[in-house]
Amino acid sequence: MNKTKMVLSILFCIILIIQPITSYAYTYASIGYVPVYRQPSDLTCWSTCVTMAASYFNGDTKNRQADIQLDAFPGDPYRSDDQYMSATIKEMTNGKWITQGIWNTHLYNSYLSKTAVLYQLNNLVPIISQTVQRGAPAFHEVLIYAYDETINKLSINDPASGQKTIDYDYFKDNPDYYWTRTVINS
């Protein structure tokens, strides 16, 4: 009987030790290193996000921003309308700038749930999200590369301000802006 109690006690201790480790694995997701690029001017956050995703999938640090902008909008790469997210989708879908990994992308006209964020990142796919400034037609794209559900934080590459960690609920909807659209791998 003592031997059985000892074996059960050891098994119970092992379960107690392993449980937090396995729980954490399911609540934290990261695709790993994604090069950070700064947008060279206003209205180029979309091409900067595509450049970051392309560098991630191609395993390089080549800056493709100008080429992507000119390819998407020949003759007028800095146009100021809502075509940027559509251009992002076009470039990622046709595989011209991203030669491996992401092929079945589509534009989701909403923010992603926490579960959807974890799913995308666990499948090693960066997420490009678009936010809209409240009271103004100002759009901005950022790349999400990690999420920690235990502290409810997203890790993002922001073309305007660099890498940062931000609360998921705040990023989704706050007094200044809200998350409106997302490029996902379907």
JSON list of C-alpha atoms in Angstrom, two decimals:
[
{"chain": "A", "resi": 1, "resn": "MET", "atom": "CA", "xyz": [0.00, 0.00, 0.00]},
{"chain": "A", "resi": 2, "resn": "ASN", "atom": "CA", "xyz": [2.82, 2.42, 0.79]},
{"chain": "A", "resi": 3, "resn": "LYS", "atom": "CA", "xyz": [4.34, 1.83, -2.63]},
{"chain": "A", "resi": 4, "resn": "THR", "atom": "CA", "xyz": [1.01, 2.64, -4.33]},
{"chain": "A", "resi": 5, "resn": "LYS", "atom": "CA", "xyz": [0.63, 5.86, -2.31]},
{"chain": "A", "resi": 6, "resn": "MET", "atom": "CA", "xyz": [4.16, 6.88, -3.19]},
{"chain": "A", "resi": 7, "resn": "VAL", "atom": "CA", "xyz": [3.62, 6.24, -6.92]},
{"chain": "A", "resi": 8, "resn": "LEU", "atom": "CA", "xyz": [0.33, 8.16, -6.85]},
{"chain": "A", "resi": 9, "resn": "SER", "atom": "CA", "xyz": [1.97, 11.04, -4.97]},
{"chain": "A", "resi": 10, "resn": "ILE", "atom": "CA", "xyz": [4.77, 11.24, -7.54]},
{"chain": "A", "resi": 11, "resn": "LEU", "atom": "CA", "xyz": [2.29, 11.14, -10.43]},
{"chain": "A", "resi": 12, "resn": "PHE", "atom": "CA", "xyz": [0.20, 13.85, -8.78]},
{"chain": "A", "resi": 13, "resn": "CYS", "atom": "CA", "xyz": [3.29, 16.07, -8.35]},
{"chain": "A", "resi": 14, "resn": "ILE", "atom": "CA", "xyz": [4.28, 15.53, -11.98]},
{"chain": "A", "resi": 15, "resn": "ILE", "atom": "CA", "xyz": [0.79, 16.51, -13.12]},
{"chain": "A", "resi": 16, "resn": "LEU", "atom": "CA", "xyz": [0.91, 19.64, -10.97]},
{"chain": "A", "resi": 17, "resn": "ILE", "atom": "CA", "xyz": [4.25, 20.61, -12.48]},
{"chain": "A", "resi": 18, "resn": "ILE", "atom": "CA", "xyz": [3.32, 19.89, -16.11]},
{"chain": "A", "resi": 19, "resn": "GLN", "atom": "CA", "xyz": [-0.18, 21.40, -16.07]},
{"chain": "A", "resi": 20, "resn": "PRO", "atom": "CA", "xyz": [0.90, 25.08, -16.03]},
{"chain": "A", "resi": 21, "resn": "ILE", "atom": "CA", "xyz": [3.43, 24.41, -18.78]},
{"chain": "A", "resi": 22, "resn": "THR", "atom": "CA", "xyz": [0.88, 22.80, -21.09]},
{"chain": "A", "resi": 23, "resn": "SER", "atom": "CA", "xyz": [-1.74, 25.45, -20.31]},
{"chain": "A", "resi": 24, "resn": "TYR", "atom": "CA", "xyz": [0.73, 28.20, -21.16]},
{"chain": "A", "resi": 25, "resn": "ALA", "atom": "CA", "xyz": [1.53, 26.55, -24.49]},
{"chain": "A", "resi": 26, "resn": "TYR", "atom": "CA", "xyz": [-2.09, 26.91, -25.54]},
{"chain": "A", "resi": 27, "resn": "THR", "atom": "CA", "xyz": [-2.50, 30.49, -24.34]},
{"chain": "A", "resi": 28, "resn": "TYR", "atom": "CA", "xyz": [0.65, 31.95, -25.90]},
{"chain": "A", "resi": 29, "resn": "ALA", "atom": "CA", "xyz": [1.38, 32.01, -29.60]},
{"chain": "A", "resi": 30, "resn": "SER", "atom": "CA", "xyz": [4.21, 33.61, -31.53]},
{"chain": "A", "resi": 31, "resn": "ILE", "atom": "CA", "xyz": [5.41, 33.17, -35.09]},
{"chain": "A", "resi": 32, "resn": "GLY", "atom": "CA", "xyz": [8.93, 34.09, -34.03]},
{"chain": "A", "resi": 33, "resn": "TYR", "atom": "CA", "xyz": [11.11, 36.82, -35.45]},
{"chain": "A", "resi": 34, "resn": "VAL", "atom": "CA", "xyz": [9.58, 39.19, -37.99]},
{"chain": "A", "resi": 35, "resn": "PRO", "atom": "CA", "xyz": [11.80, 41.99, -39.31]},
{"chain": "A", "resi": 36, "resn": "VAL", "atom": "CA", "xyz": [10.61, 45.45, -38.34]},
{"chain": "A", "resi": 37, "resn": "TYR", "atom": "CA", "xyz": [10.50, 48.16, -40.99]},
{"chain": "A", "resi": 38, "resn": "ARG", "atom": "CA", "xyz": [9.46, 51.77, -40.57]},
{"chain": "A", "resi": 39, "resn": "GLN", "atom": "CA", "xyz": [7.12, 53.33, -43.08]},
{"chain": "A", "resi": 40, "resn": "PRO", "atom": "CA", "xyz": [9.02, 55.88, -45.20]},
{"chain": "A", "resi": 41, "resn": "SER", "atom": "CA", "xyz": [6.07, 58.30, -45.36]},
{"chain": "A", "resi": 42, "resn": "ASP", "atom": "CA", "xyz": [2.40, 58.67, -44.54]},
{"chain": "A", "resi": 43, "resn": "LEU", "atom": "CA", "xyz": [0.09, 56.27, -46.39]},
{"chain": "A", "resi": 44, "resn": "THR", "atom": "CA", "xyz": [2.71, 53.52, -46.69]},
{"chain": "A", "resi": 45, "resn": "CYS", "atom": "CA", "xyz": [1.91, 51.42, -43.61]},
{"chain": "A", "resi": 46, "resn": "TRP", "atom": "CA", "xyz": [0.17, 48.82, -45.82]},
{"chain": "A", "resi": 47, "resn": "SER", "atom": "CA", "xyz": [3.23, 48.22, -48.00]},
{"chain": "A", "resi": 48, "resn": "THR", "atom": "CA", "xyz": [5.43, 48.18, -44.91]},
{"chain": "A", "resi": 49, "resn": "CYS", "atom": "CA", "xyz": [3.27, 45.42, -43.36]},
{"chain": "A", "resi": 50, "resn": "VAL", "atom": "CA", "xyz": [3.41, 43.40, -46.59]},
{"chain": "A", "resi": 51, "resn": "THR", "atom": "CA", "xyz": [7.20, 43.90, -46.60]},
{"chain": "A", "resi": 52, "resn": "MET", "atom": "CA", "xyz": [7.44, 42.57, -43.04]},
{"chain": "A", "resi": 53, "resn": "ALA", "atom": "CA", "xyz": [5.28, 39.54, -43.91]},
{"chain": "A", "resi": 54, "resn": "ALA", "atom": "CA", "xyz": [7.26, 38.92, -47.11]},
{"chain": "A", "resi": 55, "resn": "SER", "atom": "CA", "xyz": [10.56, 39.06, -45.21]},
{"chain": "A", "resi": 56, "resn": "TYR", "atom": "CA", "xyz": [9.16, 36.65, -42.61]},
{"chain": "A", "resi": 57, "resn": "PHE", "atom": "CA", "xyz": [8.00, 34.10, -45.20]},
{"chain": "A", "resi": 58, "resn": "ASN", "atom": "CA", "xyz": [11.01, 34.49, -47.49]},
{"chain": "A", "resi": 59, "resn": "GLY", "atom": "CA", "xyz": [13.49, 34.36, -44.61]},
{"chain": "A", "resi": 60, "resn": "ASP", "atom": "CA", "xyz": [15.28, 37.57, -45.54]},
{"chain": "A", "resi": 61, "resn": "THR", "atom": "CA", "xyz": [15.45, 41.26, -44.66]},
{"chain": "A", "resi": 62, "resn": "LYS", "atom": "CA", "xyz": [14.96, 42.73, -48.13]},
{"chain": "A", "resi": 63, "resn": "ASN", "atom": "CA", "xyz": [13.07, 46.01, -48.12]},
{"chain": "A", "resi": 64, "resn": "ARG", "atom": "CA", "xyz": [10.37, 45.70, -50.80]},
{"chain": "A", "resi": 65, "resn": "GLN", "atom": "CA", "xyz": [8.24, 48.73, -49.87]},
{"chain": "A", "resi": 66, "resn": "ALA", "atom": "CA", "xyz": [8.79, 50.90, -52.93]},
{"chain": "A", "resi": 67, "resn": "ASP", "atom": "CA", "xyz": [8.46, 47.96, -55.33]},
{"chain": "A", "resi": 68, "resn": "ILE", "atom": "CA", "xyz": [5.21, 46.82, -53.71]},
{"chain": "A", "resi": 69, "resn": "GLN", "atom": "CA", "xyz": [3.71, 50.32, -53.80]},
{"chain": "A", "resi": 70, "resn": "LEU", "atom": "CA", "xyz": [4.61, 50.86, -57.45]},
{"chain": "A", "resi": 71, "resn": "ASP", "atom": "CA", "xyz": [3.35, 47.43, -58.43]},
{"chain": "A", "resi": 72, "resn": "ALA", "atom": "CA", "xyz": [0.01, 47.97, -56.66]},
{"chain": "A", "resi": 73, "resn": "PHE", "atom": "CA", "xyz": [-0.51, 51.52, -57.92]},
{"chain": "A", "resi": 74, "resn": "PRO", "atom": "CA", "xyz": [1.56, 52.20, -61.06]},
{"chain": "A", "resi": 75, "resn": "GLY", "atom": "CA", "xyz": [2.21, 55.90, -61.48]},
{"chain": "A", "resi": 76, "resn": "ASP", "atom": "CA", "xyz": [0.53, 56.87, -58.20]},
{"chain": "A", "resi": 77, "resn": "PRO", "atom": "CA", "xyz": [1.93, 54.81, -55.32]},
{"chain": "A", "resi": 78, "resn": "TYR", "atom": "CA", "xyz": [0.89, 57.33, -52.65]},
{"chain": "A", "resi": 79, "resn": "ARG", "atom": "CA", "xyz": [-2.80, 57.68, -53.47]},
{"chain": "A", "resi": 80, "resn": "SER", "atom": "CA", "xyz": [-4.93, 58.56, -50.46]},
{"chain": "A", "resi": 81, "resn": "ASP", "atom": "CA", "xyz": [-7.98, 56.34, -50.58]},
{"chain": "A", "resi": 82, "resn": "ASP", "atom": "CA", "xyz": [-9.18, 53.07, -49.09]},
{"chain": "A", "resi": 83, "resn": "GLN", "atom": "CA", "xyz": [-7.46, 50.88, -51.69]},
{"chain": "A", "resi": 84, "resn": "TYR", "atom": "CA", "xyz": [-4.47, 50.04, -49.51]},
{"chain": "A", "resi": 85, "resn": "MET", "atom": "CA", "xyz": [-5.94, 47.05, -47.72]},
{"chain": "A", "resi": 86, "resn": "SER", "atom": "CA", "xyz": [-7.23, 45.73, -51.05]},
{"chain": "A", "resi": 87, "resn": "ALA", "atom": "CA", "xyz": [-3.73, 46.13, -52.46]},
{"chain": "A", "resi": 88, "resn": "THR", "atom": "CA", "xyz": [-2.34, 44.26, -49.47]},
{"chain": "A", "resi": 89, "resn": "ILE", "atom": "CA", "xyz": [-4.70, 41.37, -50.14]},
{"chain": "A", "resi": 90, "resn": "LYS", "atom": "CA", "xyz": [-3.90, 41.40, -53.87]},
{"chain": "A", "resi": 91, "resn": "GLU", "atom": "CA", "xyz": [-0.15, 41.26, -53.31]},
{"chain": "A", "resi": 92, "resn": "MET", "atom": "CA", "xyz": [-0.30, 38.56, -50.66]},
{"chain": "A", "resi": 93, "resn": "THR", "atom": "CA", "xyz": [-2.77, 36.41, -52.57]},
{"chain": "A", "resi": 94, "resn": "ASN", "atom": "CA", "xyz": [-0.99, 36.37, -55.90]},
{"chain": "A", "resi": 95, "resn": "GLY", "atom": "CA", "xyz": [2.24, 35.26, -54.24]},
{"chain": "A", "resi": 96, "resn": "LYS", "atom": "CA", "xyz": [4.40, 37.78, -56.07]},
{"chain": "A", "resi": 97, "resn": "TRP", "atom": "CA", "xyz": [5.93, 39.23, -52.91]},
{"chain": "A", "resi": 98, "resn": "ILE", "atom": "CA", "xyz": [5.48, 36.27, -50.60]},
{"chain": "A", "resi": 99, "resn": "THR", "atom": "CA", "xyz": [6.79, 33.16, -52.30]},
{"chain": "A", "resi": 100, "resn": "GLN", "atom": "CA", "xyz": [5.94, 30.64, -49.61]},
{"chain": "A", "resi": 101, "resn": "GLY", "atom": "CA", "xyz": [3.60, 30.11, -46.71]},
{"chain": "A", "resi": 102, "resn": "ILE", "atom": "CA", "xyz": [0.61, 32.34, -47.19]},
{"chain": "A", "resi": 103, "resn": "TRP", "atom": "CA", "xyz": [-1.55, 31.55, -50.22]},
{"chain": "A", "resi": 104, "resn": "ASN", "atom": "CA", "xyz": [-5.20, 31.44, -49.17]},
{"chain": "A", "resi": 105, "resn": "THR", "atom": "CA", "xyz": [-5.54, 34.91, -47.72]},
{"chain": "A", "resi": 106, "resn": "HIS", "atom": "CA", "xyz": [-8.67, 36.91, -47.53]},
{"chain": "A", "resi": 107, "resn": "LEU", "atom": "CA", "xyz": [-9.88, 40.13, -46.03]},
{"chain": "A", "resi": 108, "resn": "TYR", "atom": "CA", "xyz": [-12.01, 39.67, -42.93]},
{"chain": "A", "resi": 109, "resn": "ASN", "atom": "CA", "xyz": [-14.12, 42.77, -42.30]},
{"chain": "A", "resi": 110, "resn": "SER", "atom": "CA", "xyz": [-13.76, 42.74, -38.54]},
{"chain": "A", "resi": 111, "resn": "TYR", "atom": "CA", "xyz": [-11.31, 42.28, -35.69]},
{"chain": "A", "resi": 112, "resn": "LEU", "atom": "CA", "xyz": [-10.26, 38.72, -34.79]},
{"chain": "A", "resi": 113, "resn": "SER", "atom": "CA", "xyz": [-11.38, 37.00, -31.61]},
{"chain": "A", "resi": 114, "resn": "LYS", "atom": "CA", "xyz": [-8.67, 35.93, -29.18]},
{"chain": "A", "resi": 115, "resn": "THR", "atom": "CA", "xyz": [-9.17, 32.33, -30.29]},
{"chain": "A", "resi": 116, "resn": "ALA", "atom": "CA", "xyz": [-8.77, 33.30, -33.96]},
{"chain": "A", "resi": 117, "resn": "VAL", "atom": "CA", "xyz": [-5.58, 35.25, -33.16]},
{"chain": "A", "resi": 118, "resn": "LEU", "atom": "CA", "xyz": [-4.13, 32.21, -31.38]},
{"chain": "A", "resi": 119, "resn": "TYR", "atom": "CA", "xyz": [-5.16, 29.95, -34.27]},
{"chain": "A", "resi": 120, "resn": "GLN", "atom": "CA", "xyz": [-3.46, 32.11, -36.92]},
{"chain": "A", "resi": 121, "resn": "LEU", "atom": "CA", "xyz": [-0.26, 32.52, -34.91]},
{"chain": "A", "resi": 122, "resn": "ASN", "atom": "CA", "xyz": [-0.11, 28.84, -33.91]},
{"chain": "A", "resi": 123, "resn": "ASN", "atom": "CA", "xyz": [-0.19, 28.11, -37.65]},
{"chain": "A", "resi": 124, "resn": "LEU", "atom": "CA", "xyz": [2.82, 30.46, -38.05]},
{"chain": "A", "resi": 125, "resn": "VAL", "atom": "CA", "xyz": [0.91, 33.11, -39.99]},
{"chain": "A", "resi": 126, "resn": "PRO", "atom": "CA", "xyz": [1.38, 36.81, -39.21]},
{"chain": "A", "resi": 127, "resn": "ILE", "atom": "CA", "xyz": [-1.80, 38.87, -38.99]},
{"chain": "A", "resi": 128, "resn": "ILE", "atom": "CA", "xyz": [-2.13, 42.23, -40.73]},
{"chain": "A", "resi": 129, "resn": "SER", "atom": "CA", "xyz": [-4.79, 44.33, -39.03]},
{"chain": "A", "resi": 130, "resn": "GLN", "atom": "CA", "xyz": [-6.28, 47.64, -40.01]},
{"chain": "A", "resi": 131, "resn": "THR", "atom": "CA", "xyz": [-7.40, 50.23, -37.50]},
{"chain": "A", "resi": 132, "resn": "VAL", "atom": "CA", "xyz": [-9.53, 53.30, -38.12]},
{"chain": "A", "resi": 133, "resn": "GLN", "atom": "CA", "xyz": [-9.13, 56.56, -36.25]},
{"chain": "A", "resi": 134, "resn": "ARG", "atom": "CA", "xyz": [-12.39, 57.67, -34.65]},
{"chain": "A", "resi": 135, "resn": "GLY", "atom": "CA", "xyz": [-13.93, 60.74, -36.25]},
{"chain": "A", "resi": 136, "resn": "ALA", "atom": "CA", "xyz": [-11.61, 60.69, -39.27]},
{"chain": "A", "resi": 137, "resn": "PRO", "atom": "CA", "xyz": [-11.18, 58.49, -42.32]},
{"chain": "A", "resi": 138, "resn": "ALA", "atom": "CA", "xyz": [-7.60, 57.68, -41.29]},
{"chain": "A", "resi": 139, "resn": "PHE", "atom": "CA", "xyz": [-6.59, 54.02, -41.66]},
{"chain": "A", "resi": 140, "resn": "HIS", "atom": "CA", "xyz": [-3.46, 52.36, -40.29]},
{"chain": "A", "resi": 141, "resn": "GLU", "atom": "CA", "xyz": [-2.12, 48.81, -40.69]},
{"chain": "A", "resi": 142, "resn": "VAL", "atom": "CA", "xyz": [0.07, 46.89, -38.24]},
{"chain": "A", "resi": 143, "resn": "LEU", "atom": "CA", "xyz": [1.41, 43.33, -38.17]},
{"chain": "A", "resi": 144, "resn": "ILE", "atom": "CA", "xyz": [0.56, 41.09, -35.19]},
{"chain": "A", "resi": 145, "resn": "TYR", "atom": "CA", "xyz": [3.23, 38.46, -34.50]},
{"chain": "A", "resi": 146, "resn": "ALA", "atom": "CA", "xyz": [2.43, 37.23, -30.97]},
{"chain": "A", "resi": 147, "resn": "TYR", "atom": "CA", "xyz": [-0.36, 37.02, -28.40]},
{"chain": "A", "resi": 148, "resn": "ASP", "atom": "CA", "xyz": [-0.24, 36.05, -24.72]},
{"chain": "A", "resi": 149, "resn": "GLU", "atom": "CA", "xyz": [-3.72, 35.21, -23.45]},
{"chain": "A", "resi": 150, "resn": "THR", "atom": "CA", "xyz": [-2.57, 34.96, -19.82]},
{"chain": "A", "resi": 151, "resn": "ILE", "atom": "CA", "xyz": [-1.90, 38.71, -19.77]},
{"chain": "A", "resi": 152, "resn": "ASN", "atom": "CA", "xyz": [-4.18, 39.58, -22.73]},
{"chain": "A", "resi": 153, "resn": "LYS", "atom": "CA", "xyz": [-1.38, 41.25, -24.73]},
{"chain": "A", "resi": 154, "resn": "LEU", "atom": "CA", "xyz": [-0.71, 41.44, -28.47]},
{"chain": "A", "resi": 155, "resn": "SER", "atom": "CA", "xyz": [2.83, 41.97, -29.75]},
{"chain": "A", "resi": 156, "resn": "ILE", "atom": "CA", "xyz": [2.83, 44.07, -32.89]},
{"chain": "A", "resi": 157, "resn": "ASN", "atom": "CA", "xyz": [5.16, 45.57, -35.44]},
{"chain": "A", "resi": 158, "resn": "ASP", "atom": "CA", "xyz": [3.84, 49.07, -36.06]},
{"chain": "A", "resi": 159, "resn": "PRO", "atom": "CA", "xyz": [5.30, 50.69, -39.19]},
{"chain": "A", "resi": 160, "resn": "ALA", "atom": "CA", "xyz": [4.90, 54.13, -37.59]},
{"chain": "A", "resi": 161, "resn": "SER", "atom": "CA", "xyz": [6.32, 53.47, -34.13]},
{"chain": "A", "resi": 162, "resn": "GLY", "atom": "CA", "xyz": [8.13, 50.10, -34.12]},
{"chain": "A", "resi": 163, "resn": "GLN", "atom": "CA", "xyz": [7.56, 47.04, -31.94]},
{"chain": "A", "resi": 164, "resn": "LYS", "atom": "CA", "xyz": [5.24, 47.25, -28.99]},
{"chain": "A", "resi": 165, "resn": "THR", "atom": "CA", "xyz": [2.99, 45.22, -26.75]},
{"chain": "A", "resi": 166, "resn": "ILE", "atom": "CA", "xyz": [-0.59, 46.34, -26.33]},
{"chain": "A", "resi": 167, "resn": "ASP", "atom": "CA", "xyz": [-3.66, 45.10, -24.47]},
{"chain": "A", "resi": 168, "resn": "TYR", "atom": "CA", "xyz": [-5.92, 43.08, -26.81]},
{"chain": "A", "resi": 169, "resn": "ASP", "atom": "CA", "xyz": [-9.17, 44.71, -25.66]},
{"chain": "A", "resi": 170, "resn": "TYR", "atom": "CA", "xyz": [-7.67, 48.20, -25.91]},
{"chain": "A", "resi": 171, "resn": "PHE", "atom": "CA", "xyz": [-6.32, 47.49, -29.40]},
{"chain": "A", "resi": 172, "resn": "LYS", "atom": "CA", "xyz": [-9.70, 46.13, -30.49]},
{"chain": "A", "resi": 173, "resn": "ASP", "atom": "CA", "xyz": [-11.66, 49.21, -29.40]},
{"chain": "A", "resi": 174, "resn": "ASN", "atom": "CA", "xyz": [-10.54, 52.33, -27.57]},
{"chain": "A", "resi": 175, "resn": "PRO", "atom": "CA", "xyz": [-11.32, 56.08, -27.50]},
{"chain": "A", "resi": 176, "resn": "ASP", "atom": "CA", "xyz": [-8.85, 56.88, -30.31]},
{"chain": "A", "resi": 177, "resn": "TYR", "atom": "CA", "xyz": [-9.28, 54.06, -32.85]},
{"chain": "A", "resi": 178, "resn": "TYR", "atom": "CA", "xyz": [-10.79, 50.62, -33.42]},
{"chain": "A", "resi": 179, "resn": "TRP", "atom": "CA", "xyz": [-9.71, 47.43, -35.21]},
{"chain": "A", "resi": 180, "resn": "THR", "atom": "CA", "xyz": [-11.83, 47.23, -38.34]},
{"chain": "A", "resi": 181, "resn": "ARG", "atom": "CA", "xyz": [-10.39, 44.75, -40.86]},
{"chain": "A", "resi": 182, "resn": "THR", "atom": "CA", "xyz": [-7.89, 41.89, -40.94]},
{"chain": "A", "resi": 183, "resn": "VAL", "atom": "CA", "xyz": [-5.88, 39.95, -43.49]},
{"chain": "A", "resi": 184, "resn": "ILE", "atom": "CA", "xyz": [-5.99, 36.30, -42.45]},
{"chain": "A", "resi": 185, "resn": "ASN", "atom": "CA", "xyz": [-4.93, 32.96, -43.83]},
{"chain": "A", "resi": 186, "resn": "SER", "atom": "CA", "xyz": [-8.09, 30.95, -44.46]}
]
